[in-house]
Amino acid sequence: MKKVSLTNVVKFAGAYVACAIGSGFATGQEIMQFFTAQGIASILGCLVTMGVFGWVGGTIMKHARALELKDPGAIVRYYFGNTMGRAFEIIFQVFLFGIFVIMIAGAGATLAEYYGINPYVGRVIMTVIAFLSVILSLRKLTDILGSMGVVIIVFSVAIGLISFFRNPGALMAANEMAATMDLTKTAGGWFFSSILYPAFNAICVLIFAAGIGAGANNEKEALYGGLLGGLLFGLAVLCMNLGLMANFSAVVGREVPTLVLANQLGGVVGVIFSVIIICGVYTTAVPMLWSTASCFGPEGTKRFKGAALVLAVLAFLLGMTDFSVLVNTIYPASGYMGIILMLTMLGRCVFDKRNKLTVGHSLNQRPAKKGHKSMGAISQA
């Protein structure tokens, strides 16, 4: 058995985080709706999210490696069975496409709010870059997204913590304001939001994380990569939430609240963080488009490229919807599906350990379409 590579663990964790961090997180919009608007109890919610998301990432990557899956989409059939799994594959892909639409809208909102540029410009740029990027192999995507994920985490934690420590006494005032104001937020209270948030992210990262885990040297390396990625992501959520709560009155009602925090630290910081946000949008947009396009054909084929083009154009058109409305509609809906996924994963962990390798073998025997290039081959390219 190959030794656990710390470099790979960090790279896998970075790619996992980068896949989850998109326009909703980087702009602060989803943090506001899932956490900050819930008041002071959202701090506990961040800790719950940290644990749940770490478990989700570690479990998916470990299972993908143990099963030696050649097709990352087979992880869905492993959790739900062949019949239901195929149905859930389609459902999950619909939500992944919806999240890609949010990324396009988020790019437009960021450039419009900070630079005063017409939002169509940001949408076009992100659509084109995402389409071109899906031509890369999974190995190359892992390298690129992994490095970006670490950068985004560092800047997000720094912005959040500095903003918090500049005005820590405002937390209680924010708690009172959150309780009295009519805010756009997820229903069900802070605890349910802390479960729903990693749940919808589980849908985002499921197939991409399975592809990463399948390429690990061993199960421990895959497990550690997922766990570290989840913990880092939860830390970033906590720090950003503290920063937003400490500046509650300034960020309420803004499409890109994190830019408000960055601007308060100086114009140069604002410019740098606006670029970081765009990178955050990119790191999620690419795997979302890649995952959806891969349903139509193997990577590199004309069918795959054609599907990616059509999906990119369609996402651009749908991305003209208001950014905050998209976040409040698509994310909670995918979160409910994510809860079903996590419960099924838990069931597998508790009851089906003895059968998982056998199931994995049968999943890998799924007949490939003509010209199909397995994900295992891609991940080793």
C-alpha atoms as one frame of an Amber mdcrd trajectory, in Angstrom:
protein
   0.000   0.000   0.000   1.293   3.462  -0.920   1.983   5.891   1.909  -0.299
   8.825   2.649   1.044  11.893   0.861   0.569  15.107   2.842   0.857  17.042
  -0.396  -2.012  15.064  -1.895  -4.112  15.458   1.264  -3.739  19.251   1.108
  -4.357  19.269  -2.646  -7.494  17.136  -2.305  -8.722  19.312   0.568  -8.126
  22.451  -1.475  -9.980  21.091  -4.491 -12.860  19.952  -2.276 -13.112  23.391
  -0.676 -12.780  25.176  -4.005 -15.627  23.127  -5.454 -17.890  24.099  -2.527
 -16.877  27.767  -2.398 -18.746  29.533  -5.141 -20.407  32.878  -5.654 -22.826
  32.285  -2.771 -20.042  31.866  -0.214 -17.461  34.231  -1.680 -19.973  37.063
  -1.994 -21.308  36.342   1.492 -24.871  35.982   0.209 -25.369  32.382   1.345
 -23.589  33.042   4.660 -26.051  35.874   5.303 -29.090  33.739   4.503 -28.058
  30.491   6.204 -26.186  31.876   9.224 -25.903  35.614   9.906 -29.644  36.254
   9.592 -30.206  33.545  12.252 -28.521  35.687  14.930 -25.933  34.832  17.563
 -26.886  31.123  17.567 -25.445  30.907  14.058 -21.983  30.643  15.632 -22.960
  27.218  16.972 -24.459  26.481  13.587 -21.090  27.070  11.936 -19.501  24.474
  14.206 -22.214  21.952  13.310 -21.640  22.662   9.626 -17.901  22.173  10.065
 -18.346  18.680  11.498 -21.021  17.578   9.040 -19.184  18.809   5.958 -15.940
  17.187   7.073 -17.747  13.869   7.497 -19.437  14.214   4.093 -16.186  14.887
   2.250 -14.191  12.208   4.039 -16.902   9.594   3.537 -17.423  10.255  -0.176
 -13.718  10.268  -0.999 -12.982   7.185   1.104 -15.828   5.202  -0.470 -14.796
   6.218  -3.988 -11.246   5.022  -3.322 -12.321   1.788  -1.592 -14.678   0.933
  -4.434 -12.079   1.892  -7.066 -14.805   3.606  -9.021 -13.973   4.280 -12.646
 -17.102   6.377 -13.074 -17.588   8.951 -10.257 -21.322   9.060 -11.028 -21.490
   5.445  -9.795 -21.150   6.745  -6.232 -24.823   7.737  -6.467 -25.801   4.171
  -7.393 -23.658   2.879  -4.544 -25.642   4.903  -2.019 -29.115   4.525  -3.534
 -28.923   1.228  -5.446 -28.939   0.760  -9.206 -32.604   1.528  -9.866 -33.129
   4.523  -7.584 -29.527   5.586  -8.101 -30.044   6.266 -11.787 -33.062   8.454
 -10.979 -31.163  10.355  -8.300 -28.232  10.851 -10.683 -30.554  12.795 -12.965
 -32.083  14.770 -10.085 -28.696  15.692  -8.660 -27.438  16.804 -12.055 -30.416
  19.134 -12.413 -29.464  20.773  -9.123 -25.800  20.975 -10.173 -26.879  22.837
 -13.274 -28.987  25.155 -11.120 -25.915  25.932  -9.018 -23.949  26.651 -12.189
 -26.651  29.178 -13.080 -26.113  30.832  -9.677 -22.373  31.073 -10.395 -23.077
  32.929 -13.634 -25.451  35.330 -11.865 -22.953  35.794  -9.025 -20.184  36.825
 -11.406 -22.443  39.477 -12.889 -23.533  40.740  -9.455 -19.942  41.033  -8.191
 -18.630  43.080 -11.105 -21.758  45.222 -11.150 -21.704  46.066  -7.436 -17.997
  46.795  -7.094 -16.939  48.115 -10.491 -20.275  49.412 -11.783 -19.933  47.202
 -14.849 -23.057  45.977 -16.606 -23.851  42.548 -15.077 -24.054  41.037 -18.570
 -20.293  41.505 -18.898 -19.547  39.404 -15.811 -21.977  36.728 -16.896 -20.453
  36.472 -20.363 -16.899  36.310 -19.015 -17.701  33.577 -16.489 -19.712  31.579
 -19.025 -16.897  31.596 -21.560 -14.126  30.820 -19.039 -16.114  27.970 -17.480
 -16.839  26.441 -20.875 -13.187  26.572 -21.921 -12.035  25.138 -18.587 -14.101
  21.961 -18.768 -11.908  20.858 -21.645  -9.165  20.179 -19.050  -8.774  16.733
 -17.482  -9.849  16.031 -13.894  -6.211  15.816 -12.790  -5.508  19.290 -14.138
  -8.718  20.614 -12.620  -7.718  19.187  -9.234  -4.362  20.966  -9.401  -5.878
  24.307 -10.428  -8.836  24.248  -8.058  -6.733  22.928  -5.199  -4.367  25.878
  -5.308  -7.209  28.382  -5.694  -9.144  26.830  -2.811  -6.330  27.460  -0.344
  -5.986  31.091  -1.475  -9.716  31.719  -1.165  -9.837  30.189   2.320  -6.917
  32.313   3.554  -8.417  35.569   2.282 -11.924  34.726   3.498 -10.702  33.891
   7.003  -8.557  37.022   7.105 -11.334  39.371   5.934 -13.840  37.825   8.321
 -11.589  37.880  11.389 -10.244  41.398  10.845 -13.781  42.725  10.310 -14.913
  40.978  13.488 -12.076  42.143  15.733 -12.589  45.728  14.615 -16.073  45.696
  16.109 -16.654  42.578  18.280 -19.155  44.298  20.550 -21.667  44.571  17.709
 -22.610  40.869  17.877 -25.439  41.346  20.372 -26.800  44.311  18.436 -26.748
  42.166  15.294 -28.623  39.445  17.160 -31.389  41.912  18.104 -31.580  43.328
  14.580 -31.769  39.865  13.019 -34.715  39.017  15.270 -36.712  42.136  14.356
 -35.895  42.741  10.689 -37.621  41.135   7.719 -34.608  39.351   6.243 -34.180
  36.874   3.411 -33.110  33.709   5.201 -33.633  29.960   5.271 -36.605  28.736
   7.300 -36.371  26.379  10.260 -33.990  28.174  12.613 -30.225  28.083  13.149
 -29.823  24.334  13.705 -31.771  23.308  10.641 -29.849  25.872   8.581 -26.554
  24.424   9.840 -27.634  21.003   8.520 -29.223  22.275   5.318 -26.085  24.213
   4.359 -23.662  21.250   4.213 -26.509  19.189   2.744 -26.811  21.290  -0.392
 -23.028  21.459  -0.593 -23.000  17.649  -0.487 -24.967  17.683  -3.739 -22.444
  20.135  -5.197 -19.358  18.118  -4.360 -20.649  14.516  -4.573 -19.518  13.512
  -8.060 -16.464  15.779  -8.194 -15.269  14.605  -4.758 -15.758  10.983  -5.807
 -13.543  11.605  -8.815 -10.863  13.130  -6.564 -11.060  10.322  -4.004 -10.793
   7.619  -6.655  -7.402   9.012  -7.621  -5.938   8.877  -4.084  -3.082   6.531
  -3.175  -5.195   4.827  -0.515  -8.381   5.151   1.539  -6.722   7.066   4.387
  -5.361   9.688   1.997  -8.820  10.158   0.497 -10.440  10.267   3.944  -7.977
  12.813   5.330  -8.341  15.012   2.265 -12.113  15.155   2.657 -11.973  15.711
   6.421  -9.417  18.509   6.138 -11.365  20.167   3.349 -14.565  20.095   5.399
 -12.882  21.538   8.476 -11.240  24.323   6.474 -14.525  25.159   4.794 -16.338
  25.266   8.146 -13.625  27.533   9.562 -14.029  29.938   6.664 -17.807  29.968
   7.170 -17.389  30.727  10.878 -14.923  33.574  10.334 -16.979  35.134   7.555
 -20.139  34.884   9.642 -18.450  36.670  12.564 -17.285  39.443  10.267 -20.755
  39.913   8.773 -22.430  39.927  12.193 -19.992  42.538  13.489 -20.978  44.776
  10.551 -24.613  43.744  10.298 -26.195  47.128   9.583 -23.714  47.822   6.772
 -24.172  44.519   4.928 -27.934  43.939   5.189 -29.595  44.182   1.795 -26.351
  44.129  -0.203 -25.923  41.678  -3.060 -22.219  41.215  -2.258 -21.855  41.805
   1.514 -18.264  40.545   1.696 -17.157  43.381  -0.585 -18.554  45.802   1.994
 -16.254  44.240   4.589 -13.263  44.360   2.242 -13.876  48.000   1.316 -13.913
  48.974   4.983 -10.347  47.670   5.235  -9.134  49.847   2.365  -9.613  50.305
  -1.353  -6.747  48.001  -2.314  -8.184  45.215  -0.143 -11.526  45.664  -1.861
  -9.979  45.314  -5.315  -8.008  42.218  -4.300 -11.024  40.584  -2.677 -13.224
  41.306  -5.688 -10.752  39.224  -7.705 -10.836  36.524  -4.997 -14.628  36.413
  -5.237 -14.476  35.928  -9.002 -11.988  33.097  -8.422 -14.436  31.578  -5.922
 -17.193  31.718  -8.506 -14.907  30.104 -11.072 -13.813  27.244  -8.801 -17.426
  26.132  -8.389 -18.725  26.990 -11.862 -16.194  24.734 -13.591 -16.905  21.458
 -11.727 -20.670  22.119 -11.875 -20.555  22.475 -15.661 -18.115  19.571 -15.991
 -20.312  17.256 -13.896 -23.461  18.099 -15.833 -21.840  17.862 -19.267 -20.275
  14.500 -18.395 -23.778  12.997 -18.260 -24.061  13.444 -22.015 -20.760  11.923
 -23.028 -17.177  11.102 -22.009 -14.831  14.032 -21.498 -13.073  15.132 -24.668
 -15.704  13.778 -27.057 -17.811  15.881 -29.424 -20.912  14.960 -27.427 -19.327
  16.225 -24.190 -18.150  19.487 -25.766 -21.493  20.055 -27.465 -23.393  19.480
 -24.233 -21.053  21.838 -22.362 -21.662  24.552 -24.948 -25.458  24.202 -24.859
 -25.525  24.094 -21.056 -23.273  27.145 -20.794 -25.512  29.196 -23.090 -28.651
  28.078 -21.251 -27.078  28.928 -17.881 -26.183  32.380 -19.171 -29.787  33.035
 -20.123 -31.183  31.738 -16.823 -28.491  33.641 -14.908 -30.222  36.921 -15.688
 -32.490  36.275 -12.683 -31.799  38.264  -9.482 -28.788  36.733  -7.676 -30.176
  36.729  -4.113 -33.474  35.237  -5.318 -31.612  32.397  -7.040 -29.622  31.669
  -3.867 -32.750  31.631  -1.695 -34.608  29.339  -4.110 -32.136  26.803  -5.491
 -29.854  26.281  -2.465 -32.542  25.323   0.101 -34.269  23.075  -2.442 -31.030
  21.234  -3.171 -30.405  21.119   0.579 -33.482  18.958   1.113 -32.161  16.526
  -1.471 -28.797  16.693   0.240 -30.339  15.631   3.549 -31.716  12.533   1.828
 -28.232  11.880   0.437 -26.546  12.244   3.844 -29.043   9.944   5.538 -28.446
   7.344   2.832 -24.681   7.722   3.249 -25.044   7.199   6.980 -27.081   4.081
   6.364 -24.373   2.714   4.111 -21.689   3.411   6.708 -23.636   1.662   9.470
 -25.206  -1.302   7.686 -23.379  -2.099   4.441 -19.657  -2.123   5.195 -19.297
  -5.833   4.418 -20.816  -5.474   0.960 -19.290  -2.232  -0.307 -16.417  -3.732
  -2.313 -18.762  -6.193  -4.005 -21.169  -3.378  -4.831 -18.298  -1.285  -6.154
 -17.221  -4.115  -8.459 -20.718  -4.407  -9.903 -20.954  -0.654 -10.366 -17.723
  -0.613 -12.324 -19.144  -3.261 -14.637 -21.707  -0.813 -15.982 -21.528  -1.047
 -19.789 -19.718   1.941 -21.222 -20.989   3.802 -24.239 -19.006   3.589 -27.419
 -15.940   5.785 -27.172 -16.309   6.130 -23.420 -13.198   7.129 -21.520 -13.458
   6.091 -17.892 -12.941   8.608 -15.118 -10.309   6.354 -13.696  -8.296   6.838
 -16.840  -8.860  10.574 -16.720  -7.777  10.870 -13.104  -4.547   9.069 -13.948
  -3.856  11.114 -17.070
